[in-house]
Coordinates of N, CA and C in Angstrom, one line a residue:
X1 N -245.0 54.1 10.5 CA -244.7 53.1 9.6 C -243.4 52.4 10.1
X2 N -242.5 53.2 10.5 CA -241.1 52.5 10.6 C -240.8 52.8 12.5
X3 N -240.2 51.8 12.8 CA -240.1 51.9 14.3 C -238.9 52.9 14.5
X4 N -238.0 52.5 13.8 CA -236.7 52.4 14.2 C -236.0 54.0 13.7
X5 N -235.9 55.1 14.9 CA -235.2 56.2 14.1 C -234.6 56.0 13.3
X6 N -233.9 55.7 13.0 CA -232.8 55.6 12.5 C -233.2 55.4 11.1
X7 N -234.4 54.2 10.8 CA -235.3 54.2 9.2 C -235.9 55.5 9.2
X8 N -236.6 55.8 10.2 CA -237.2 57.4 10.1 C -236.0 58.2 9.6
X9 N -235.1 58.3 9.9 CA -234.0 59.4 9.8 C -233.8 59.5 8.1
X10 N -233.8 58.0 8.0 CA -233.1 57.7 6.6 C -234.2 58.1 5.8
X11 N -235.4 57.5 5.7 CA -236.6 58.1 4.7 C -237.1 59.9 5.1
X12 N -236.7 60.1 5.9 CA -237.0 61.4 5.6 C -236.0 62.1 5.0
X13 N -234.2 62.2 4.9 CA -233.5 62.1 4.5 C -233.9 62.4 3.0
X14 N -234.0 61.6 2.6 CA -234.6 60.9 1.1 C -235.9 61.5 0.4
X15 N -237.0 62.1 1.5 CA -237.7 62.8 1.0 C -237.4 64.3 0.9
X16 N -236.6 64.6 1.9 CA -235.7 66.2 1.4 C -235.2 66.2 0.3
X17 N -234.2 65.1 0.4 CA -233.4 65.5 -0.7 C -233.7 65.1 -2.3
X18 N -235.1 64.6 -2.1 CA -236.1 64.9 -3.6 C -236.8 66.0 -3.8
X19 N -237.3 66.6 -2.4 CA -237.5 67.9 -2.8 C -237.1 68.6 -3.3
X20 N -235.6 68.7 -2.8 CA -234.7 69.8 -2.9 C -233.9 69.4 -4.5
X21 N -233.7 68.4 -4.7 CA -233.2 67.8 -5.8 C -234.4 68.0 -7.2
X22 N -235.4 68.2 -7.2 CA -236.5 68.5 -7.7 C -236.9 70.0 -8.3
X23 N -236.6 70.6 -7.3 CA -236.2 72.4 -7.3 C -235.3 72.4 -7.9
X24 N -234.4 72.1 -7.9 CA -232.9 72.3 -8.5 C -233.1 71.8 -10.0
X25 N -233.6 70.5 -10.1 CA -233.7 69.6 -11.0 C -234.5 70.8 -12.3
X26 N -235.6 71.4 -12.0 CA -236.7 72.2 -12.6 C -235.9 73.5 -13.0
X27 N -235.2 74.2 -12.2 CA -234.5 75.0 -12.6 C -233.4 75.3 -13.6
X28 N -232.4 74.1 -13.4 CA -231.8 73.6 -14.7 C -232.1 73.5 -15.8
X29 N -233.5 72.4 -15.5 CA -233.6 72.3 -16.8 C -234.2 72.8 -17.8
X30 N -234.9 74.0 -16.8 CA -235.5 75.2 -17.7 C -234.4 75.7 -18.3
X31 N -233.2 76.4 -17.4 CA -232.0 77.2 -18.0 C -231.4 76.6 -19.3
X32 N -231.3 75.1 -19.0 CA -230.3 74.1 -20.0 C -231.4 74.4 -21.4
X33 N -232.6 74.0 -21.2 CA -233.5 73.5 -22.1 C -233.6 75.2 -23.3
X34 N -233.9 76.3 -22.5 CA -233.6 77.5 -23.1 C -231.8 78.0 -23.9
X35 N -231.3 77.4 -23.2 CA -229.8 78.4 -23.6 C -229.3 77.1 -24.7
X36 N -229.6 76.1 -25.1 CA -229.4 74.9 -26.0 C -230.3 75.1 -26.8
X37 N -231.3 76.2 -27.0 CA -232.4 75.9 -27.7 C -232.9 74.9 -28.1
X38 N -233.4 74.1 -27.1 CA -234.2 72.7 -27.3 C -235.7 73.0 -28.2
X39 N -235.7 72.2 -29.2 CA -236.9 72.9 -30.1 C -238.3 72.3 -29.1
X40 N -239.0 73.3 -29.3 CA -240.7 72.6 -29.7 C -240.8 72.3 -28.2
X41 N -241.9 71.5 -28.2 CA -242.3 70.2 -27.1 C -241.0 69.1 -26.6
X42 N -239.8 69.9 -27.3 CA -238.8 68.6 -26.0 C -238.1 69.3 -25.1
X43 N -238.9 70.6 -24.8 CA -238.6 71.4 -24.0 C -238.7 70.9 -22.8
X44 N -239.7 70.4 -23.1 CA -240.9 70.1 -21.5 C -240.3 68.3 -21.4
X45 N -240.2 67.7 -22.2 CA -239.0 67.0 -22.0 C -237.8 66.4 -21.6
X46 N -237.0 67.5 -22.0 CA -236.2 68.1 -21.4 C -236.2 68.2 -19.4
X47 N -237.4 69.1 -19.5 CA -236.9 70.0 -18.1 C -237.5 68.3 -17.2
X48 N -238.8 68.0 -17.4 CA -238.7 66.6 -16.9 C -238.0 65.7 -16.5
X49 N -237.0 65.2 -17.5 CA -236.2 64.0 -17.2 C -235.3 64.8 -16.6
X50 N -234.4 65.6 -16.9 CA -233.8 67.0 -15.7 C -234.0 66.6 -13.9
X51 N -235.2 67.0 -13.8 CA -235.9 66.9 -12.6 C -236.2 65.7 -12.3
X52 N -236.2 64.4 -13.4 CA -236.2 62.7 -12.3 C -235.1 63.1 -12.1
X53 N -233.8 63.3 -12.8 CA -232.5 62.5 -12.2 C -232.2 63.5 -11.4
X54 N -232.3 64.5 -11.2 CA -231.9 65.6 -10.1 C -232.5 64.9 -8.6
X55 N -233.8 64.7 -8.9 CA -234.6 63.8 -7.7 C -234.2 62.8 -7.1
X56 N -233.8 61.6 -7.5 CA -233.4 60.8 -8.1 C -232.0 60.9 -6.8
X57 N -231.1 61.3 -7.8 CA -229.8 61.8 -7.1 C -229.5 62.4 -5.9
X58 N -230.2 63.5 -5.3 CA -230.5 64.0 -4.1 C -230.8 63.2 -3.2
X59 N -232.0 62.7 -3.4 CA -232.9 61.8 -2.9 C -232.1 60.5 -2.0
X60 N -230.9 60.3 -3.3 CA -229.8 58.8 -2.9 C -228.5 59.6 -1.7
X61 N -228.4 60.9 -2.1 CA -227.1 61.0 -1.8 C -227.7 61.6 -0.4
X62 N -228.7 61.9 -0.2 CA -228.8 62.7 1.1 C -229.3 61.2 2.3
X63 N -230.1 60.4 1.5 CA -230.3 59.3 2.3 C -229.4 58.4 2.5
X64 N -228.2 58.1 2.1 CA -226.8 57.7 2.7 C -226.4 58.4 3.7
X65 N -226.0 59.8 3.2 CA -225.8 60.6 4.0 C -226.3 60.7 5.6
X66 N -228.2 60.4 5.9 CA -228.4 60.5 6.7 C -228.3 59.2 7.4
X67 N -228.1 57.8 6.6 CA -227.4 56.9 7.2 C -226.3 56.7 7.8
X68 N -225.2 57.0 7.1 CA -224.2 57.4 7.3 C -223.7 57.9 9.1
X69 N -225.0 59.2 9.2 CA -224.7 60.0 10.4 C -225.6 59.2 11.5
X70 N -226.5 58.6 10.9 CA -227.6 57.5 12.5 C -226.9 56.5 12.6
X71 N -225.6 55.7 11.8 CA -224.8 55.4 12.4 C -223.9 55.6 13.2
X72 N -223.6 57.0 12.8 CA -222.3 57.8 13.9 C -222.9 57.5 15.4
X73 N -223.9 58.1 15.2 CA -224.6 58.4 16.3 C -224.9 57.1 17.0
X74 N -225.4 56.3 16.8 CA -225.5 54.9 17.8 C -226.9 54.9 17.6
X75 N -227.9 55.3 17.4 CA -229.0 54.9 17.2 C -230.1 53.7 16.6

C-alpha cells in the first residue's frame, strides 16, 4: 500500500501501539471499573471506552514517535 518506508515505518508504528495501548487499555479498565465499583452494565462500559482512549493514545504517541526516528534516520 505505501511505497515509502518511512509511511511503512509510521503505520506500523501506530498499529503496535494500538495493540499494545489496547492491552493496557482492557486491563485498567477492568481494575478501575472493579475497585470504583462501577454498578451493573457500565462496567463493560467502562472497560470499553478505557480501551478506545488507551488505543487511541498509544496508537498517536508511538506513531510520532516512529516519525520522529525515520526522520532521524534520513529515510
Amino acid at each position: 500500500m505505501f511505497e515509502s518506508p518511512c509511511a511503512r515505518r509510521v503505520t506500523n508504528g501506530a498499529a503496535l501501539g494500538g495493540a499494545l495501548g489496547a492491552s493496557v487499555g482492557a486491563m485498567l479498565g477492568t481494575y478501575e471499573a472493579f475497585k470504583y465499583k462501577v454498578p451493573g452494565i457500565y462496567k463493560i462500559r467502562h472497560v470499553g471506552q478505557t480501551t478506545l482512549a488507551y488505543t487511541a493514545l498509544f496508537g498517536l504517541f508511538l506513531a510520532a514517535g516512529s516519525l520522529l526516528h525515520c526522520g532521524k534516520d534520513g529515510m
